[in-house]
Amino acid sequence: MNVRISSVDEIMSRVHERDPDQQEFHQAVHGVFETIGPVLERNPGYRRLAVLERIIEPERIIVFRVPWMDDAGQVQVNRGYRVQMSSVLGPYKGGLRFHPSVNLSVVKFLAFEQVFKNALTPLALGGAKGGADFDPKGRSDGEVMRFCQAFMSELYRHIGPDTDVPAGDIGVGSREIGYLFGMYKKLSNEFTGVFTGKGLVWGGSLIRPEAAGYGVVYFAAEMLATRGKTLEGRRCLISGAGDVALFTAEKVLALGGRVVTLSDSTGLIYDEQGLDSEKLAFVKELKNVRRGRLKEYKERYPDVVYLPCDPLLDHNSLWSFPADCAFPCATHNELNAKDAERLLAGGVDLVCEGANMPSTSAAVQIFLAQKILYGPGKAANAGGVAVSGLEMAQNSMRLSWPREEVDARLKLIMKIIHKSCLDIAHDYGVPGNYVAGANISGFIKVSRAMVEQGLV
Ligand code: NDP
Ligand code: 2IT
C-alpha cells in the first residue's frame, strides 16, 4: 500500500496555514524542526506514525472568560488560557503568565518549549503553559486577589496534583500563587501539591524562587568550563529585573562575575562599577516589595547610566555595552540580529538564556555561525521547572529538604542537562551546538514515549 508521508517542510507549511497569526508558535516549532532531521533519518517509522504532527498539536487547549470587579466597582473581563501540550512524560507542568501580551500564540509557544525543557530534566514532567492578558501592574492586592480567584474558579476543574501542576512565570509570583492556590484549595476541598512555587510554610520548596536564575549560572559555568574558563572577573549583561534576572545576578556575583546591567519594561541601568550585594538587595526590595521602577536605582546611585527603553523596539540598547557574557532574562524576542552583532562586537563570547526564546531566529543563527557558547533557554533555564519537580516530590513525601540538599540537586540536574546536550550534539555531528543538542535530546525522549504509549 502506498502511503503519502509529509516532509518536515510540508508539516511546517501546514502549521503556518492552519494558524497564520501564531508567529511566536511558528518560531518555536521552526527552531526545533530545523534541528531534528537526523533523528527522523535514524527512525524512519516516525513519519508514518505522525510523530511531528502529534508533537505540535496540543493535547488540550482551554480558553475561558475571567470576569472580575475592580476597586471602582467596574466589572472587567479578561481571557484565560491553559495549553496542555503533552502528558507523555508526566503530569502537565508549566507556569502561568499574566501580561497584556498573552495570547494563544504566546501560550502555545511557551507550552511547546516547556515540553522539550521538561524532557531534558531527569524528572517525570509533561508540558503545559497558561495565563491571561491581565496586567497586575498598578492593581491593588485586592484586585489581584479577585482576579486570581476568578481565574481559578474555571481553571480548578482542569488541574490536579497528578493531572496538571501550574507555577509562576511573568507577572505571576508568590503573591499570585498564594491567591490561586487558596482558591483551588477552597473549591477542591483538598490540600495538595497542585502548584509549585508555593510559600515556604505551606508546601513550597527552598531554592524554588532562586532555581531558574541559579540554574542559568550553573549552566553557564559548565559551558565556560568546556573552554577552560570561569565566570571570575567576567563582565555580565543581564536583562530583566524579575526573579530570573535577580537570582541570575546573585549567582554571577557569588561566582566572582561582575553584573553591569539590569532592565525592566520601562528602562535599563548600566552600572560601570558593577552591582554588589547591597545594590542587589535594593533592587529586590524595589521590584518585589514596592513594585517600583528601575529608574529609582539611578536616584539612589546617581553615578549609573539610566536609559528609558522598550526591549521589543528596533534594538535593545542593553546589548550594546561591552561585556564578556550576556544573560537575557526578561521576555521573548528581546534580542534581535542587530543586538547579536553588537554583543559580538562588544566582546561577548557566552550567551545564556534565562528567558524563554529571548533571541530571535536570526540572532540564534549569528551565535551559532560564530560558534560562541550559546545556551538556549529550554536547556539553560530548566532549573526552575526542575526544582518545581523537586517541590512535587517533597509534597508527595510530605517532607521538605534543606536548602543545601535542593541546591545540590539543582546543580547536579544542570550538569546532567549540560552533558546530555553536549553528548547528543557530538553524537549527531554538530559538536558544541547546544541548540541541536537540547532539541534532539528532548525530542528523542518525547517521541519515544509517544510511540510506546500508542495512539492516544
Ligand atoms: P517576572 O515577571 O518576575 O520578571 C520579568 C521581567 O522582565 C521584569 O523585569 C519585567 O519588567 C520584564 N519584562 C517582562 N515582559 C516584558 C516586556 N514585554 N517588555 C519589557 N520587559 C518585560 O518574570 P520571571 O523573572 O519569572 O520571567 C522572566 C523570563 O524567564 C520569562 O521569559 C519567563 O518565561 C522565563 N522563565 C521563568 C521561570 C520561572 O520559574 N519564573 C523559569 C524559567 C524561565 P517589569 O519589572 O517592568 O514588569
Ligand atoms: O518557563 C518555565 O520553565 C517556568 N515558568 C517554570 C515552570 C514550572 O512549572 O516551574
PDB file of C-alpha atoms in Angstrom, residues 102-307:
ATOM      1  CA  VAL A 102      -0.575  36.989  26.441  1.00  0.00           C
ATOM      2  CA  ASN A 103      -2.493  35.362  23.583  1.00  0.00           C
ATOM      3  CA  LEU A 104      -2.879  31.845  22.205  1.00  0.00           C
ATOM      4  CA  SER A 105       0.281  32.084  20.105  1.00  0.00           C
ATOM      5  CA  VAL A 106       2.408  33.086  23.101  1.00  0.00           C
ATOM      6  CA  VAL A 107       0.927  30.403  25.360  1.00  0.00           C
ATOM      7  CA  LYS A 108       1.344  27.721  22.661  1.00  0.00           C
ATOM      8  CA  PHE A 109       4.969  28.638  22.033  1.00  0.00           C
ATOM      9  CA  LEU A 110       5.691  28.552  25.762  1.00  0.00           C
ATOM     10  CA  ALA A 111       3.906  25.200  26.168  1.00  0.00           C
ATOM     11  CA  PHE A 112       5.792  23.739  23.193  1.00  0.00           C
ATOM     12  CA  GLU A 113       9.165  24.866  24.589  1.00  0.00           C
ATOM     13  CA  GLN A 114       8.175  23.563  28.014  1.00  0.00           C
ATOM     14  CA  VAL A 115       7.646  20.038  26.661  1.00  0.00           C
ATOM     15  CA  PHE A 116      11.264  19.860  25.465  1.00  0.00           C
ATOM     16  CA  LYS A 117      12.650  21.664  28.519  1.00  0.00           C
ATOM     17  CA  ASN A 118      10.870  19.324  30.919  1.00  0.00           C
ATOM     18  CA  ALA A 119      12.043  16.324  28.901  1.00  0.00           C
ATOM     19  CA  LEU A 120      15.642  17.462  29.398  1.00  0.00           C
ATOM     20  CA  THR A 121      15.293  17.177  33.176  1.00  0.00           C
ATOM     21  CA  PRO A 122      15.635  13.722  34.687  1.00  0.00           C
ATOM     22  CA  LEU A 123      12.131  14.117  36.202  1.00  0.00           C
ATOM     23  CA  ALA A 124       8.695  12.865  35.093  1.00  0.00           C
ATOM     24  CA  LEU A 125       7.109  16.072  33.823  1.00  0.00           C
ATOM     25  CA  GLY A 126       4.732  16.674  30.923  1.00  0.00           C
ATOM     26  CA  GLY A 127       4.478  20.146  29.362  1.00  0.00           C
ATOM     27  CA  ALA A 128       1.910  22.952  29.600  1.00  0.00           C
ATOM     28  CA  LYS A 129       1.626  26.720  29.928  1.00  0.00           C
ATOM     29  CA  GLY A 130      -1.171  29.113  30.712  1.00  0.00           C
ATOM     30  CA  GLY A 131      -2.022  32.619  31.743  1.00  0.00           C
ATOM     31  CA  ALA A 132      -4.164  35.618  30.957  1.00  0.00           C
ATOM     32  CA  ASP A 133      -3.978  39.002  29.257  1.00  0.00           C
ATOM     33  CA  PHE A 134      -4.371  40.551  32.706  1.00  0.00           C
ATOM     34  CA  ASP A 135      -1.835  43.186  33.809  1.00  0.00           C
ATOM     35  CA  PRO A 136      -1.151  43.046  37.546  1.00  0.00           C
ATOM     36  CA  LYS A 137       0.854  46.315  37.298  1.00  0.00           C
ATOM     37  CA  GLY A 138      -0.842  49.175  39.098  1.00  0.00           C
ATOM     38  CA  ARG A 139      -3.543  46.891  40.504  1.00  0.00           C
ATOM     39  CA  SER A 140      -4.207  46.734  44.243  1.00  0.00           C
ATOM     40  CA  ASP A 141      -3.686  43.494  46.187  1.00  0.00           C
ATOM     41  CA  GLY A 142      -7.483  43.201  46.419  1.00  0.00           C
ATOM     42  CA  GLU A 143      -7.866  43.452  42.641  1.00  0.00           C
ATOM     43  CA  VAL A 144      -5.112  40.891  42.068  1.00  0.00           C
ATOM     44  CA  MET A 145      -6.774  38.550  44.567  1.00  0.00           C
ATOM     45  CA  ARG A 146     -10.194  38.866  42.929  1.00  0.00           C
ATOM     46  CA  PHE A 147      -8.677  38.291  39.506  1.00  0.00           C
ATOM     47  CA  CYS A 148      -6.779  35.207  40.711  1.00  0.00           C
ATOM     48  CA  GLN A 149      -9.920  33.810  42.342  1.00  0.00           C
ATOM     49  CA  ALA A 150     -11.979  34.375  39.191  1.00  0.00           C
ATOM     50  CA  PHE A 151      -9.232  32.767  37.072  1.00  0.00           C
ATOM     51  CA  MET A 152      -9.053  29.734  39.345  1.00  0.00           C
ATOM     52  CA  SER A 153     -12.834  29.333  39.537  1.00  0.00           C
ATOM     53  CA  GLU A 154     -12.579  27.971  35.980  1.00  0.00           C
ATOM     54  CA  LEU A 155      -9.036  26.524  35.885  1.00  0.00           C
ATOM     55  CA  TYR A 156      -9.503  24.360  39.002  1.00  0.00           C
ATOM     56  CA  ARG A 157     -11.563  21.759  37.129  1.00  0.00           C
ATOM     57  CA  HIS A 158      -8.736  21.120  34.669  1.00  0.00           C
ATOM     58  CA  ILE A 159      -5.766  20.735  37.063  1.00  0.00           C
ATOM     59  CA  GLY A 160      -4.704  18.475  39.937  1.00  0.00           C
ATOM     60  CA  PRO A 161      -1.521  17.124  41.569  1.00  0.00           C
ATOM     61  CA  ASP A 162      -1.387  14.153  39.161  1.00  0.00           C
ATOM     62  CA  THR A 163      -3.036  15.932  36.199  1.00  0.00           C
ATOM     63  CA  ASP A 164      -1.615  19.409  35.719  1.00  0.00           C
ATOM     64  CA  VAL A 165       0.576  21.397  38.115  1.00  0.00           C
ATOM     65  CA  PRO A 166       0.921  25.125  37.272  1.00  0.00           C
ATOM     66  CA  ALA A 167       3.588  27.502  38.639  1.00  0.00           C
ATOM     67  CA  GLY A 168       4.641  31.123  38.151  1.00  0.00           C
ATOM     68  CA  ASP A 169       6.027  32.983  35.150  1.00  0.00           C
ATOM     69  CA  ILE A 170       5.986  36.658  34.121  1.00  0.00           C
ATOM     70  CA  GLY A 171       3.537  38.557  36.345  1.00  0.00           C
ATOM     71  CA  VAL A 172       2.815  35.514  38.499  1.00  0.00           C
ATOM     72  CA  GLY A 173       4.948  35.476  41.635  1.00  0.00           C
ATOM     73  CA  SER A 174       4.471  34.402  45.235  1.00  0.00           C
ATOM     74  CA  ARG A 175       1.515  36.780  45.817  1.00  0.00           C
ATOM     75  CA  GLU A 176      -0.445  35.475  42.826  1.00  0.00           C
ATOM     76  CA  ILE A 177       0.416  31.819  43.544  1.00  0.00           C
ATOM     77  CA  GLY A 178      -0.900  32.280  47.093  1.00  0.00           C
ATOM     78  CA  TYR A 179      -4.255  33.595  45.896  1.00  0.00           C
ATOM     79  CA  LEU A 180      -4.527  30.975  43.136  1.00  0.00           C
ATOM     80  CA  PHE A 181      -3.657  28.097  45.466  1.00  0.00           C
ATOM     81  CA  GLY A 182      -6.026  29.359  48.170  1.00  0.00           C
ATOM     82  CA  MET A 183      -8.944  29.362  45.726  1.00  0.00           C
ATOM     83  CA  TYR A 184      -8.026  25.918  44.368  1.00  0.00           C
ATOM     84  CA  LYS A 185      -7.950  24.527  47.900  1.00  0.00           C
ATOM     85  CA  LYS A 186     -11.343  26.048  48.690  1.00  0.00           C
ATOM     86  CA  LEU A 187     -13.013  24.743  45.529  1.00  0.00           C
ATOM     87  CA  SER A 188     -11.496  21.264  45.612  1.00  0.00           C
ATOM     88  CA  ASN A 189     -11.625  20.891  49.413  1.00  0.00           C
ATOM     89  CA  GLU A 190      -8.159  19.335  49.204  1.00  0.00           C
ATOM     90  CA  PHE A 191      -4.711  20.465  50.297  1.00  0.00           C
ATOM     91  CA  THR A 192      -2.494  19.011  47.607  1.00  0.00           C
ATOM     92  CA  GLY A 193       0.659  19.912  45.731  1.00  0.00           C
ATOM     93  CA  VAL A 194      -1.295  21.328  42.807  1.00  0.00           C
ATOM     94  CA  PHE A 195       1.020  24.316  42.438  1.00  0.00           C
ATOM     95  CA  THR A 196       4.764  24.820  42.671  1.00  0.00           C
ATOM     96  CA  GLY A 197       6.431  27.975  43.870  1.00  0.00           C
ATOM     97  CA  LYS A 198       4.213  27.831  46.970  1.00  0.00           C
ATOM     98  CA  GLY A 199       5.000  29.758  50.148  1.00  0.00           C
ATOM     99  CA  LEU A 200       7.621  28.089  52.346  1.00  0.00           C
ATOM    100  CA  VAL A 201       5.258  27.497  55.254  1.00  0.00           C
ATOM    101  CA  TRP A 202       2.545  25.903  53.079  1.00  0.00           C
ATOM    102  CA  GLY A 203       4.408  23.358  50.998  1.00  0.00           C
ATOM    103  CA  GLY A 204       6.889  25.367  48.959  1.00  0.00           C
ATOM    104  CA  SER A 205      10.428  24.175  48.365  1.00  0.00           C
ATOM    105  CA  LEU A 206      13.526  26.001  49.492  1.00  0.00           C
ATOM    106  CA  ILE A 207      15.501  27.319  46.483  1.00  0.00           C
ATOM    107  CA  ARG A 208      12.442  27.326  44.152  1.00  0.00           C
ATOM    108  CA  PRO A 209      12.438  31.158  43.805  1.00  0.00           C
ATOM    109  CA  GLU A 210      16.190  31.096  43.110  1.00  0.00           C
ATOM    110  CA  ALA A 211      16.152  27.988  40.931  1.00  0.00           C
ATOM    111  CA  ALA A 212      15.789  29.323  37.384  1.00  0.00           C
ATOM    112  CA  GLY A 213      18.413  32.058  37.913  1.00  0.00           C
ATOM    113  CA  TYR A 214      20.884  29.882  39.826  1.00  0.00           C
ATOM    114  CA  GLY A 215      20.431  27.119  37.252  1.00  0.00           C
ATOM    115  CA  VAL A 216      21.190  29.520  34.387  1.00  0.00           C
ATOM    116  CA  VAL A 217      24.502  30.422  36.009  1.00  0.00           C
ATOM    117  CA  TYR A 218      25.360  26.773  36.789  1.00  0.00           C
ATOM    118  CA  PHE A 219      24.712  26.034  33.106  1.00  0.00           C
ATOM    119  CA  ALA A 220      26.879  28.995  32.015  1.00  0.00           C
ATOM    120  CA  ALA A 221      29.698  27.821  34.293  1.00  0.00           C
ATOM    121  CA  GLU A 222      29.503  24.349  32.714  1.00  0.00           C
ATOM    122  CA  MET A 223      29.675  25.873  29.226  1.00  0.00           C
ATOM    123  CA  LEU A 224      32.667  28.030  30.160  1.00  0.00           C
ATOM    124  CA  ALA A 225      34.436  25.032  31.686  1.00  0.00           C
ATOM    125  CA  THR A 226      34.437  23.303  28.269  1.00  0.00           C
ATOM    126  CA  ARG A 227      36.807  26.118  27.157  1.00  0.00           C
ATOM    127  CA  GLY A 228      38.836  26.135  30.368  1.00  0.00           C
ATOM    128  CA  LYS A 229      37.210  29.384  31.585  1.00  0.00           C
ATOM    129  CA  THR A 230      35.251  30.524  34.651  1.00  0.00           C
ATOM    130  CA  LEU A 231      32.955  33.442  35.476  1.00  0.00           C
ATOM    131  CA  GLU A 232      35.604  35.049  37.690  1.00  0.00           C
ATOM    132  CA  GLY A 233      36.052  38.705  36.745  1.00  0.00           C
ATOM    133  CA  ARG A 234      33.783  38.467  33.682  1.00  0.00           C
ATOM    134  CA  ARG A 235      31.546  41.447  32.839  1.00  0.00           C
ATOM    135  CA  CYS A 236      27.944  40.283  32.501  1.00  0.00           C
ATOM    136  CA  LEU A 237      24.950  41.979  30.866  1.00  0.00           C
ATOM    137  CA  ILE A 238      21.660  40.836  32.409  1.00  0.00           C
ATOM    138  CA  SER A 239      18.253  41.976  31.144  1.00  0.00           C
ATOM    139  CA  GLY A 240      15.090  41.914  33.254  1.00  0.00           C
ATOM    140  CA  ALA A 241      14.621  42.628  36.942  1.00  0.00           C
ATOM    141  CA  GLY A 242      12.284  39.793  37.888  1.00  0.00           C
ATOM    142  CA  ASP A 243      13.003  36.572  39.758  1.00  0.00           C
ATOM    143  CA  VAL A 244      15.038  35.015  36.977  1.00  0.00           C
ATOM    144  CA  ALA A 245      17.193  38.099  36.345  1.00  0.00           C
ATOM    145  CA  LEU A 246      17.856  38.934  40.003  1.00  0.00           C
ATOM    146  CA  PHE A 247      18.811  35.401  41.054  1.00  0.00           C
ATOM    147  CA  THR A 248      20.988  35.119  37.950  1.00  0.00           C
ATOM    148  CA  ALA A 249      22.700  38.300  39.141  1.00  0.00           C
ATOM    149  CA  GLU A 250      23.025  36.915  42.673  1.00  0.00           C
ATOM    150  CA  LYS A 251      24.760  33.744  41.484  1.00  0.00           C
ATOM    151  CA  VAL A 252      27.003  35.565  38.993  1.00  0.00           C
ATOM    152  CA  LEU A 253      28.226  37.743  41.889  1.00  0.00           C
ATOM    153  CA  ALA A 254      28.692  34.677  44.093  1.00  0.00           C
ATOM    154  CA  LEU A 255      30.911  33.102  41.424  1.00  0.00           C
ATOM    155  CA  GLY A 256      33.075  36.213  41.085  1.00  0.00           C
ATOM    156  CA  GLY A 257      31.493  37.718  37.967  1.00  0.00           C
ATOM    157  CA  ARG A 258      30.578  41.398  37.509  1.00  0.00           C
ATOM    158  CA  VAL A 259      26.977  42.423  36.772  1.00  0.00           C
ATOM    159  CA  VAL A 260      26.774  45.752  34.950  1.00  0.00           C
ATOM    160  CA  THR A 261      23.176  45.944  33.663  1.00  0.00           C
ATOM    161  CA  LEU A 262      19.565  45.176  34.592  1.00  0.00           C
ATOM    162  CA  SER A 263      16.339  46.313  32.923  1.00  0.00           C
ATOM    163  CA  ASP A 264      12.587  46.426  33.347  1.00  0.00           C
ATOM    164  CA  SER A 265       9.779  47.174  30.919  1.00  0.00           C
ATOM    165  CA  THR A 266      10.471  50.905  31.053  1.00  0.00           C
ATOM    166  CA  GLY A 267      14.250  51.244  31.150  1.00  0.00           C
ATOM    167  CA  LEU A 268      17.711  49.883  31.813  1.00  0.00           C
ATOM    168  CA  ILE A 269      20.558  50.690  34.172  1.00  0.00           C
ATOM    169  CA  TYR A 270      24.234  50.439  33.276  1.00  0.00           C
ATOM    170  CA  ASP A 271      26.421  50.417  36.367  1.00  0.00           C
ATOM    171  CA  GLU A 272      30.067  50.566  35.313  1.00  0.00           C
ATOM    172  CA  GLN A 273      31.197  49.836  38.888  1.00  0.00           C
ATOM    173  CA  GLY A 274      29.099  46.678  38.926  1.00  0.00           C
ATOM    174  CA  LEU A 275      26.355  45.581  41.311  1.00  0.00           C
ATOM    175  CA  ASP A 276      27.209  44.334  44.784  1.00  0.00           C
ATOM    176  CA  SER A 277      25.063  42.584  47.371  1.00  0.00           C
ATOM    177  CA  GLU A 278      23.786  45.880  48.818  1.00  0.00           C
ATOM    178  CA  LYS A 279      22.718  47.194  45.399  1.00  0.00           C
ATOM    179  CA  LEU A 280      21.082  43.872  44.585  1.00  0.00           C
ATOM    180  CA  ALA A 281      19.161  43.914  47.867  1.00  0.00           C
ATOM    181  CA  PHE A 282      17.963  47.410  46.951  1.00  0.00           C
ATOM    182  CA  VAL A 283      16.644  46.211  43.569  1.00  0.00           C
ATOM    183  CA  LYS A 284      14.952  43.165  45.126  1.00  0.00           C
ATOM    184  CA  GLU A 285      13.133  45.364  47.622  1.00  0.00           C
ATOM    185  CA  LEU A 286      12.292  47.902  44.891  1.00  0.00           C
ATOM    186  CA  LYS A 287      10.840  45.335  42.462  1.00  0.00           C
ATOM    187  CA  ASN A 288       9.366  42.724  44.804  1.00  0.00           C
ATOM    188  CA  VAL A 289       8.102  44.749  47.755  1.00  0.00           C
ATOM    189  CA  ARG A 290       7.462  48.248  46.456  1.00  0.00           C
ATOM    190  CA  ARG A 291       6.806  47.113  42.863  1.00  0.00           C
ATOM    191  CA  GLY A 292       8.634  50.230  41.636  1.00  0.00           C
ATOM    192  CA  ARG A 293      10.615  51.138  38.511  1.00  0.00           C
ATOM    193  CA  LEU A 294      14.358  50.698  37.934  1.00  0.00           C
ATOM    194  CA  LYS A 295      14.596  54.451  37.419  1.00  0.00           C
ATOM    195  CA  GLU A 296      14.805  54.654  41.205  1.00  0.00           C
ATOM    196  CA  TYR A 297      18.190  52.893  41.028  1.00  0.00           C
ATOM    197  CA  LYS A 298      19.570  55.984  39.292  1.00  0.00           C
ATOM    198  CA  GLU A 299      18.106  58.190  42.013  1.00  0.00           C
ATOM    199  CA  ARG A 300      19.775  56.042  44.684  1.00  0.00           C
ATOM    200  CA  TYR A 301      23.102  55.552  42.823  1.00  0.00           C
ATOM    201  CA  PRO A 302      23.485  58.718  40.690  1.00  0.00           C
ATOM    202  CA  ASP A 303      26.734  57.599  39.001  1.00  0.00           C
ATOM    203  CA  VAL A 304      24.991  54.977  36.865  1.00  0.00           C
ATOM    204  CA  VAL A 305      23.534  55.366  33.382  1.00  0.00           C
ATOM    205  CA  TYR A 306      19.743  55.069  33.089  1.00  0.00           C
ATOM    206  CA  LEU A 307      18.139  54.761  29.661  1.00  0.00           C
TER     207      LEU A 307
END
